Amino acid sequence: MPKRRPVTPLRLLRTPPWAEQEPSWRGASPALIRAATERAAARPSGGWVVLAASREVKPGKAFGRIVAGRELVAWRDGAGTLHVGPGACPHLGAALCDAPVHDGRLVCRWHGLALGAEGRPGWSPLPAYDDGVLAWVRLDELLAPGESPTTAPVLGPRPPAEGSFSAVATVIGRCEPEDVVANRLDPWHGAWFHPYSFASLTVLDAPAPGVSEAEDRFLVEVSFRVAGRIGVPVHAAFSCPEPRTVTMEIVDGEGTGSVVETHATPLGPGPDGAPRTAVIEAVVAYSDRTGFGQVAKVGGALRPLVRATAARLWKDDIAYAERRYTVRTR
């Protein structure tokens, strides 16, 4: 007979006090983490990078962000299709990030020049892609030597869109994308650095040198802490579908198929000349339990809570990434 699933996924956690848990530094080999980060950096991206959450680019309103030192603007036409172009008006350089959208075209607030998906001399839209959760833009200067651009970004595993719930949080740090990726490819720090969120974290398998791409992942057993000593135990896998993305997928346990995607978007230098990176993290949750579909109906109220939880984690993790940047560039 198939194993009956428990009525509730919640479990009473039997974990030692923080200082008495098993140290994880022996497993967190700097060489192993560095090798995993380098393998991720060598994967093709097709030139694509996450610009923002899909929901941030609203109908009738422009959205602006500097990516890789380039000022960009995103907007939607009347059909809701995403478009991205240079963020400065070709007439006299006005910022387009606050331009109204009329009839599917940006209208410059300085002199009323209308700019659409067809472009005009001196102003050409860039390839854009909306995967339903995130808005992407292709910048060919981000292609590695010898790499060819692609028509769509490289996406990792995701649960079915039907019946899933998504929320996206953004945090900006003084570091480079590789520092963010290295943070996520160090699962050993979870229960030590984030005891308020993770308990009983054990790395079951870590990729060895020369591992195949299909096996290039970290498999962990972890309990997500819900409140106090109450948590949800799962098995999760960390992998990199492309250079600036780390995906954590629940592969066994409650919410199997759910993912947390961490995308590291290079912004460019800050006022101090040091690089800035936007961590754009998408939570895509799924469950086949009866009643989970009701989550979508209260998504508007739930998303701020999910974003706040992610922001709390990244308050610590961005400090980790920033410290790593400081140490390796000192």
mmCIF file of C-alpha atoms in Angstrom:
data_model
loop_
_atom_site.group_PDB
_atom_site.id
_atom_site.type_symbol
_atom_site.label_atom_id
_atom_site.label_comp_id
_atom_site.label_asym_id
_atom_site.label_seq_id
_atom_site.Cartn_x
_atom_site.Cartn_y
_atom_site.Cartn_z
ATOM 1 C CA MET A 1 0.000 0.000 0.000
ATOM 2 C CA PRO A 2 1.226 3.523 -0.707
ATOM 3 C CA LYS A 3 2.435 5.423 2.324
ATOM 4 C CA ARG A 4 -0.287 7.667 3.713
ATOM 5 C CA ARG A 5 0.636 11.326 3.836
ATOM 6 C CA PRO A 6 0.297 12.968 7.277
ATOM 7 C CA VAL A 7 -2.675 15.241 7.774
ATOM 8 C CA THR A 8 -0.373 18.127 8.646
ATOM 9 C CA PRO A 9 3.206 18.777 7.434
ATOM 10 C CA LEU A 10 4.157 20.386 10.766
ATOM 11 C CA ARG A 11 6.562 18.548 13.051
ATOM 12 C CA LEU A 12 7.946 19.140 16.533
ATOM 13 C CA LEU A 13 11.639 19.909 16.044
ATOM 14 C CA ARG A 14 14.089 18.240 18.411
ATOM 15 C CA THR A 15 17.128 20.419 17.864
ATOM 16 C CA PRO A 16 19.990 21.293 20.226
ATOM 17 C CA PRO A 17 20.625 24.865 21.336
ATOM 18 C CA TRP A 18 22.336 26.993 18.680
ATOM 19 C CA ALA A 19 25.864 26.762 20.141
ATOM 20 C CA GLU A 20 25.574 22.990 20.665
ATOM 21 C CA GLN A 21 24.605 21.982 17.119
ATOM 22 C CA GLU A 22 27.084 20.068 14.999
ATOM 23 C CA PRO A 23 29.682 22.429 13.440
ATOM 24 C CA SER A 24 29.460 22.519 9.645
ATOM 25 C CA TRP A 25 32.739 24.225 8.741
ATOM 26 C CA ARG A 26 34.497 20.998 7.784
ATOM 27 C CA GLY A 27 31.920 20.286 5.083
ATOM 28 C CA ALA A 28 31.907 23.873 3.839
ATOM 29 C CA SER A 29 35.205 23.486 2.002
ATOM 30 C CA PRO A 30 36.280 26.803 0.408
ATOM 31 C CA ALA A 31 37.668 24.869 -2.575
ATOM 32 C CA LEU A 32 34.394 22.967 -3.059
ATOM 33 C CA ILE A 33 32.281 26.150 -2.911
ATOM 34 C CA ARG A 34 34.701 27.966 -5.211
ATOM 35 C CA ALA A 35 34.630 25.117 -7.758
ATOM 36 C CA ALA A 36 30.808 25.054 -7.758
ATOM 37 C CA THR A 37 30.728 28.833 -8.246
ATOM 38 C CA GLU A 38 33.189 28.623 -11.142
ATOM 39 C CA ARG A 39 31.150 25.872 -12.830
ATOM 40 C CA ALA A 40 28.063 28.069 -12.569
ATOM 41 C CA ALA A 41 29.934 31.038 -14.068
ATOM 42 C CA ALA A 42 30.964 28.909 -17.059
ATOM 43 C CA ARG A 43 27.367 28.056 -18.033
ATOM 44 C CA PRO A 44 25.758 29.986 -20.907
ATOM 45 C CA SER A 45 23.239 32.715 -20.119
ATOM 46 C CA GLY A 46 22.301 33.697 -23.658
ATOM 47 C CA GLY A 47 22.893 37.287 -22.504
ATOM 48 C CA TRP A 48 19.744 37.331 -20.343
ATOM 49 C CA VAL A 49 19.446 38.892 -16.890
ATOM 50 C CA VAL A 50 16.485 39.448 -14.572
ATOM 51 C CA LEU A 51 15.265 43.039 -14.623
ATOM 52 C CA ALA A 52 12.452 42.896 -12.070
ATOM 53 C CA ALA A 53 9.423 40.972 -10.883
ATOM 54 C CA SER A 54 6.752 40.720 -13.574
ATOM 55 C CA ARG A 55 4.317 42.461 -11.229
ATOM 56 C CA GLU A 56 6.626 45.462 -10.913
ATOM 57 C CA VAL A 57 6.096 46.359 -14.579
ATOM 58 C CA LYS A 58 2.492 47.502 -14.352
ATOM 59 C CA PRO A 59 0.174 48.368 -17.249
ATOM 60 C CA GLY A 60 0.150 52.077 -18.002
ATOM 61 C CA LYS A 61 3.311 52.813 -16.030
ATOM 62 C CA ALA A 62 7.026 52.720 -16.836
ATOM 63 C CA PHE A 63 9.590 50.915 -14.671
ATOM 64 C CA GLY A 64 13.232 51.955 -14.596
ATOM 65 C CA ARG A 65 16.404 50.237 -13.401
ATOM 66 C CA ILE A 66 20.129 50.498 -14.158
ATOM 67 C CA VAL A 67 21.529 47.099 -15.186
ATOM 68 C CA ALA A 68 25.209 46.493 -15.933
ATOM 69 C CA GLY A 69 25.685 50.270 -15.978
ATOM 70 C CA ARG A 70 22.920 50.803 -18.561
ATOM 71 C CA GLU A 71 19.847 52.899 -17.826
ATOM 72 C CA LEU A 72 16.794 50.850 -18.869
ATOM 73 C CA VAL A 73 13.048 51.362 -18.952
ATOM 74 C CA ALA A 74 10.363 48.687 -19.133
ATOM 75 C CA TRP A 75 6.696 49.015 -20.021
ATOM 76 C CA ARG A 76 3.730 47.037 -21.334
ATOM 77 C CA ASP A 77 1.716 47.664 -24.468
ATOM 78 C CA GLY A 78 -2.069 47.407 -24.712
ATOM 79 C CA ALA A 79 -1.894 43.606 -24.946
ATOM 80 C CA GLY A 80 0.236 43.410 -21.798
ATOM 81 C CA THR A 81 3.402 42.429 -23.696
ATOM 82 C CA LEU A 82 6.639 43.379 -21.962
ATOM 83 C CA HIS A 83 9.046 45.763 -23.706
ATOM 84 C CA VAL A 84 12.419 47.111 -22.547
ATOM 85 C CA GLY A 85 14.440 49.953 -24.029
ATOM 86 C CA PRO A 86 17.123 52.534 -23.199
ATOM 87 C CA GLY A 87 16.124 54.652 -20.215
ATOM 88 C CA ALA A 88 17.027 58.023 -21.773
ATOM 89 C CA CYS A 89 14.907 59.826 -24.356
ATOM 90 C CA PRO A 90 16.801 60.117 -27.688
ATOM 91 C CA HIS A 91 15.678 63.752 -28.039
ATOM 92 C CA LEU A 92 17.391 65.497 -25.101
ATOM 93 C CA GLY A 93 18.147 62.645 -22.704
ATOM 94 C CA ALA A 94 15.179 62.930 -20.347
ATOM 95 C CA ALA A 95 14.695 60.000 -17.975
ATOM 96 C CA LEU A 96 11.950 57.671 -19.169
ATOM 97 C CA CYS A 97 11.502 55.777 -15.886
ATOM 98 C CA ASP A 98 8.551 58.022 -14.975
ATOM 99 C CA ALA A 99 7.132 58.370 -18.510
ATOM 100 C CA PRO A 100 3.375 57.789 -18.866
ATOM 101 C CA VAL A 101 2.305 54.962 -21.186
ATOM 102 C CA HIS A 102 -0.319 55.914 -23.777
ATOM 103 C CA ASP A 103 -1.591 53.580 -26.489
ATOM 104 C CA GLY A 104 1.182 51.140 -25.612
ATOM 105 C CA ARG A 105 3.967 53.704 -26.075
ATOM 106 C CA LEU A 106 6.155 55.653 -23.673
ATOM 107 C CA VAL A 107 5.502 59.397 -23.799
ATOM 108 C CA CYS A 108 8.438 61.564 -22.740
ATOM 109 C CA ARG A 109 7.361 64.104 -20.108
ATOM 110 C CA TRP A 110 9.727 66.767 -21.403
ATOM 111 C CA HIS A 111 8.436 67.228 -24.948
ATOM 112 C CA GLY A 112 5.888 64.463 -25.626
ATOM 113 C CA LEU A 113 8.015 62.255 -27.875
ATOM 114 C CA ALA A 114 6.236 58.876 -28.139
ATOM 115 C CA LEU A 115 8.468 55.789 -28.136
ATOM 116 C CA GLY A 116 7.155 52.334 -28.951
ATOM 117 C CA ALA A 117 8.311 48.789 -29.574
ATOM 118 C CA GLU A 118 9.249 49.690 -33.165
ATOM 119 C CA GLY A 119 11.920 52.113 -31.928
ATOM 120 C CA ARG A 120 13.273 55.096 -33.810
ATOM 121 C CA PRO A 121 16.702 56.367 -34.934
ATOM 122 C CA GLY A 122 19.008 56.475 -31.917
ATOM 123 C CA TRP A 123 16.643 54.497 -29.703
ATOM 124 C CA SER A 124 16.181 50.738 -30.151
ATOM 125 C CA PRO A 125 14.267 48.430 -27.781
ATOM 126 C CA LEU A 126 16.075 45.395 -26.408
ATOM 127 C CA PRO A 127 14.953 41.742 -26.389
ATOM 128 C CA ALA A 128 12.625 41.189 -23.423
ATOM 129 C CA TYR A 129 10.987 38.115 -21.915
ATOM 130 C CA ASP A 130 8.248 37.675 -19.299
ATOM 131 C CA ASP A 131 8.083 34.186 -17.752
ATOM 132 C CA GLY A 132 5.015 35.031 -15.673
ATOM 133 C CA VAL A 133 7.022 35.576 -12.481
ATOM 134 C CA LEU A 134 10.046 37.593 -13.622
ATOM 135 C CA ALA A 135 10.782 40.163 -16.323
ATOM 136 C CA TRP A 136 14.053 39.568 -18.208
ATOM 137 C CA VAL A 137 16.127 41.649 -20.612
ATOM 138 C CA ARG A 138 18.907 40.534 -22.946
ATOM 139 C CA LEU A 139 22.115 42.561 -22.870
ATOM 140 C CA ASP A 140 24.566 41.167 -25.366
ATOM 141 C CA GLU A 141 27.510 42.742 -23.534
ATOM 142 C CA LEU A 142 26.895 40.142 -20.817
ATOM 143 C CA LEU A 143 27.642 37.296 -23.233
ATOM 144 C CA ALA A 144 30.811 35.356 -22.497
ATOM 145 C CA PRO A 145 33.480 35.315 -25.249
ATOM 146 C CA GLY A 146 32.293 33.019 -28.031
ATOM 147 C CA GLU A 147 28.787 32.716 -26.551
ATOM 148 C CA SER A 148 25.776 33.321 -28.802
ATOM 149 C CA PRO A 149 22.621 35.180 -27.756
ATOM 150 C CA THR A 150 19.441 33.138 -27.340
ATOM 151 C CA THR A 151 15.783 33.944 -27.945
ATOM 152 C CA ALA A 152 14.800 33.200 -24.335
ATOM 153 C CA PRO A 153 16.522 32.971 -20.937
ATOM 154 C CA VAL A 154 17.696 29.706 -19.412
ATOM 155 C CA LEU A 155 15.087 28.735 -16.815
ATOM 156 C CA GLY A 156 15.478 26.166 -14.052
ATOM 157 C CA PRO A 157 12.798 23.812 -12.718
ATOM 158 C CA ARG A 158 9.445 25.275 -11.695
ATOM 159 C CA PRO A 159 6.133 23.845 -10.533
ATOM 160 C CA PRO A 160 3.059 24.091 -12.788
ATOM 161 C CA ALA A 161 1.852 27.677 -13.128
ATOM 162 C CA GLU A 162 -1.694 26.477 -12.533
ATOM 163 C CA GLY A 163 -2.207 26.224 -8.794
ATOM 164 C CA SER A 164 1.112 27.765 -7.740
ATOM 165 C CA PHE A 165 1.759 30.971 -5.810
ATOM 166 C CA SER A 166 4.644 33.361 -6.385
ATOM 167 C CA ALA A 167 6.220 36.313 -4.605
ATOM 168 C CA VAL A 168 9.392 38.260 -5.439
ATOM 169 C CA ALA A 169 11.688 40.243 -3.136
ATOM 170 C CA THR A 170 14.621 42.484 -4.104
ATOM 171 C CA VAL A 171 17.652 43.418 -1.995
ATOM 172 C CA ILE A 172 20.690 45.393 -3.216
ATOM 173 C CA GLY A 173 24.208 44.723 -1.982
ATOM 174 C CA ARG A 174 27.741 46.085 -2.384
ATOM 175 C CA CYS A 175 29.188 43.053 -4.164
ATOM 176 C CA GLU A 176 29.237 41.230 -7.486
ATOM 177 C CA PRO A 177 26.899 38.468 -8.719
ATOM 178 C CA GLU A 178 29.490 35.759 -8.018
ATOM 179 C CA ASP A 179 29.409 36.654 -4.317
ATOM 180 C CA VAL A 180 25.647 36.131 -4.223
ATOM 181 C CA VAL A 181 25.962 32.813 -6.072
ATOM 182 C CA ALA A 182 28.716 31.668 -3.704
ATOM 183 C CA ASN A 183 26.487 32.459 -0.733
ATOM 184 C CA ARG A 184 23.717 30.247 -2.089
ATOM 185 C CA LEU A 185 26.178 27.458 -2.974
ATOM 186 C CA ASP A 186 27.138 27.275 0.689
ATOM 187 C CA PRO A 187 24.105 25.501 2.209
ATOM 188 C CA TRP A 188 26.161 24.624 5.319
ATOM 189 C CA HIS A 189 25.638 28.089 6.757
ATOM 190 C CA GLY A 190 21.835 27.784 6.914
ATOM 191 C CA ALA A 191 21.176 26.579 10.464
ATOM 192 C CA TRP A 192 24.103 28.576 11.906
ATOM 193 C CA PHE A 193 23.492 31.905 10.193
ATOM 194 C CA HIS A 194 19.673 31.703 9.948
ATOM 195 C CA PRO A 195 18.527 29.761 13.034
ATOM 196 C CA TYR A 196 15.227 31.671 12.985
ATOM 197 C CA SER A 197 14.367 30.044 9.614
ATOM 198 C CA PHE A 198 16.250 26.728 9.374
ATOM 199 C CA ALA A 199 16.835 23.842 11.775
ATOM 200 C CA SER A 200 18.577 20.473 11.572
ATOM 201 C CA LEU A 201 20.221 21.280 8.241
ATOM 202 C CA THR A 202 22.378 18.445 6.889
ATOM 203 C CA VAL A 203 24.120 18.421 3.509
ATOM 204 C CA LEU A 204 23.477 14.907 2.204
ATOM 205 C CA ASP A 205 25.414 15.236 -1.038
ATOM 206 C CA ALA A 206 27.782 17.821 -2.515
ATOM 207 C CA PRO A 207 29.137 17.802 -6.089
ATOM 208 C CA ALA A 208 32.673 16.471 -6.508
ATOM 209 C CA PRO A 209 35.208 17.719 -9.101
ATOM 210 C CA GLY A 210 34.371 16.544 -12.613
ATOM 211 C CA VAL A 211 30.698 16.002 -11.768
ATOM 212 C CA SER A 212 28.257 15.847 -14.695
ATOM 213 C CA GLU A 213 25.895 18.774 -15.210
ATOM 214 C CA ALA A 214 22.892 16.633 -14.274
ATOM 215 C CA GLU A 215 24.523 15.747 -10.932
ATOM 216 C CA ASP A 216 25.899 19.225 -10.216
ATOM 217 C CA ARG A 217 23.716 20.013 -7.226
ATOM 218 C CA PHE A 218 23.754 20.149 -3.442
ATOM 219 C CA LEU A 219 21.181 17.920 -1.753
ATOM 220 C CA VAL A 220 20.181 18.932 1.771
ATOM 221 C CA GLU A 221 17.839 17.718 4.475
ATOM 222 C CA VAL A 222 16.405 20.674 6.308
ATOM 223 C CA SER A 223 13.488 21.732 8.468
ATOM 224 C CA PHE A 224 11.947 25.108 7.725
ATOM 225 C CA ARG A 225 11.110 26.644 11.076
ATOM 226 C CA VAL A 226 7.510 27.898 11.243
ATOM 227 C CA ALA A 227 7.341 29.040 14.874
ATOM 228 C CA GLY A 228 9.469 28.138 17.869
ATOM 229 C CA ARG A 229 10.076 24.367 17.765
ATOM 230 C CA ILE A 230 7.494 23.757 15.029
ATOM 231 C CA GLY A 231 8.826 23.157 11.514
ATOM 232 C CA VAL A 232 8.406 21.404 8.172
ATOM 233 C CA PRO A 233 11.117 18.872 7.165
ATOM 234 C CA VAL A 234 11.995 18.518 3.462
ATOM 235 C CA HIS A 235 14.781 17.509 1.095
ATOM 236 C CA ALA A 236 15.935 20.321 -1.183
ATOM 237 C CA ALA A 237 18.382 20.555 -4.088
ATOM 238 C CA PHE A 238 20.482 23.621 -4.985
ATOM 239 C CA SER A 239 21.564 23.983 -8.631
ATOM 240 C CA CYS A 240 22.563 26.677 -11.141
ATOM 241 C CA PRO A 241 20.774 26.687 -14.510
ATOM 242 C CA GLU A 242 22.862 29.704 -15.631
ATOM 243 C CA PRO A 243 25.660 31.920 -14.258
ATOM 244 C CA ARG A 244 23.595 34.368 -12.199
ATOM 245 C CA THR A 245 20.856 32.057 -10.880
ATOM 246 C CA VAL A 246 20.713 29.542 -8.026
ATOM 247 C CA THR A 247 17.547 27.472 -7.701
ATOM 248 C CA MET A 248 16.546 25.697 -4.514
ATOM 249 C CA GLU A 249 13.945 23.038 -5.393
ATOM 250 C CA ILE A 250 12.056 20.939 -2.853
ATOM 251 C CA VAL A 251 12.527 17.415 -4.188
ATOM 252 C CA ASP A 252 10.901 15.457 -1.356
ATOM 253 C CA GLY A 253 8.458 16.369 1.374
ATOM 254 C CA GLU A 254 5.753 18.975 1.704
ATOM 255 C CA GLY A 255 5.555 21.267 -1.304
ATOM 256 C CA THR A 256 7.587 19.018 -3.620
ATOM 257 C CA GLY A 257 8.282 20.962 -6.812
ATOM 258 C CA SER A 258 8.262 24.366 -5.098
ATOM 259 C CA VAL A 259 11.316 26.511 -5.793
ATOM 260 C CA VAL A 260 13.175 29.536 -4.510
ATOM 261 C CA GLU A 261 15.084 31.206 -7.353
ATOM 262 C CA THR A 262 17.887 33.590 -6.412
ATOM 263 C CA HIS A 263 18.898 35.839 -9.309
ATOM 264 C CA ALA A 264 21.940 38.108 -9.077
ATOM 265 C CA THR A 265 21.628 41.111 -11.396
ATOM 266 C CA PRO A 266 24.691 43.361 -11.834
ATOM 267 C CA LEU A 267 23.689 46.998 -11.543
ATOM 268 C CA GLY A 268 26.969 48.853 -11.923
ATOM 269 C CA PRO A 269 29.174 50.895 -9.602
ATOM 270 C CA GLY A 270 27.681 52.788 -6.665
ATOM 271 C CA PRO A 271 28.680 56.279 -5.501
ATOM 272 C CA ASP A 272 31.792 54.806 -3.861
ATOM 273 C CA GLY A 273 32.877 53.127 -7.108
ATOM 274 C CA ALA A 274 32.233 49.618 -5.755
ATOM 275 C CA PRO A 275 29.865 47.299 -7.655
ATOM 276 C CA ARG A 276 26.220 46.913 -6.738
ATOM 277 C CA THR A 277 24.169 43.752 -7.299
ATOM 278 C CA ALA A 278 20.409 43.327 -7.044
ATOM 279 C CA VAL A 279 19.355 40.041 -5.467
ATOM 280 C CA ILE A 280 15.959 39.328 -7.032
ATOM 281 C CA GLU A 281 14.511 36.293 -5.287
ATOM 282 C CA ALA A 282 11.382 34.538 -6.516
ATOM 283 C CA VAL A 283 9.453 32.102 -4.323
ATOM 284 C CA VAL A 284 7.207 29.832 -6.398
ATOM 285 C CA ALA A 285 5.242 27.630 -3.998
ATOM 286 C CA TYR A 286 3.119 24.629 -4.919
ATOM 287 C CA SER A 287 1.273 21.833 -3.183
ATOM 288 C CA ASP A 288 -1.196 19.221 -4.363
ATOM 289 C CA ARG A 289 -2.909 19.278 -0.982
ATOM 290 C CA THR A 290 -6.609 20.058 -1.083
ATOM 291 C CA GLY A 291 -7.036 23.649 -0.074
ATOM 292 C CA PHE A 292 -3.702 24.988 -1.292
ATOM 293 C CA GLY A 293 -5.544 26.528 -4.219
ATOM 294 C CA GLN A 294 -7.126 28.931 -1.747
ATOM 295 C CA VAL A 295 -3.684 30.507 -1.293
ATOM 296 C CA ALA A 296 -3.968 32.135 -4.713
ATOM 297 C CA LYS A 297 -7.177 33.831 -3.613
ATOM 298 C CA VAL A 298 -5.390 35.604 -0.760
ATOM 299 C CA GLY A 299 -2.154 36.142 -2.700
ATOM 300 C CA GLY A 300 -2.386 39.908 -2.413
ATOM 301 C CA ALA A 301 -2.314 39.701 1.377
ATOM 302 C CA LEU A 302 0.239 36.875 1.525
ATOM 303 C CA ARG A 303 2.890 38.308 -0.809
ATOM 304 C CA PRO A 304 4.051 41.075 1.570
ATOM 305 C CA LEU A 305 4.584 38.451 4.289
ATOM 306 C CA VAL A 306 6.639 36.232 1.962
ATOM 307 C CA ARG A 307 8.678 39.217 0.794
ATOM 308 C CA ALA A 308 9.311 40.260 4.404
ATOM 309 C CA THR A 309 10.555 36.757 5.258
ATOM 310 C CA ALA A 310 12.891 36.740 2.243
ATOM 311 C CA ALA A 311 14.140 40.228 3.085
ATOM 312 C CA ARG A 312 14.978 39.105 6.634
ATOM 313 C CA LEU A 313 17.074 36.224 5.300
ATOM 314 C CA TRP A 314 18.807 38.451 2.794
ATOM 315 C CA LYS A 315 19.623 41.058 5.417
ATOM 316 C CA ASP A 316 22.044 38.426 6.719
ATOM 317 C CA ASP A 317 22.966 36.869 3.380
ATOM 318 C CA ILE A 318 23.769 40.169 1.704
ATOM 319 C CA ALA A 319 26.155 40.863 4.591
ATOM 320 C CA TYR A 320 27.755 37.459 3.836
ATOM 321 C CA ALA A 321 28.058 38.324 0.124
ATOM 322 C CA GLU A 322 29.399 41.805 0.843
ATOM 323 C CA ARG A 323 31.970 40.417 3.267
ATOM 324 C CA ARG A 324 33.053 37.827 0.688
ATOM 325 C CA TYR A 325 33.498 40.606 -1.892
ATOM 326 C CA THR A 326 35.590 42.629 0.573
ATOM 327 C CA VAL A 327 37.810 39.685 1.484
ATOM 328 C CA ARG A 328 38.486 38.517 -2.063
ATOM 329 C CA THR A 329 39.170 42.033 -3.425
ATOM 330 C CA ARG A 330 41.162 43.362 -0.486
#
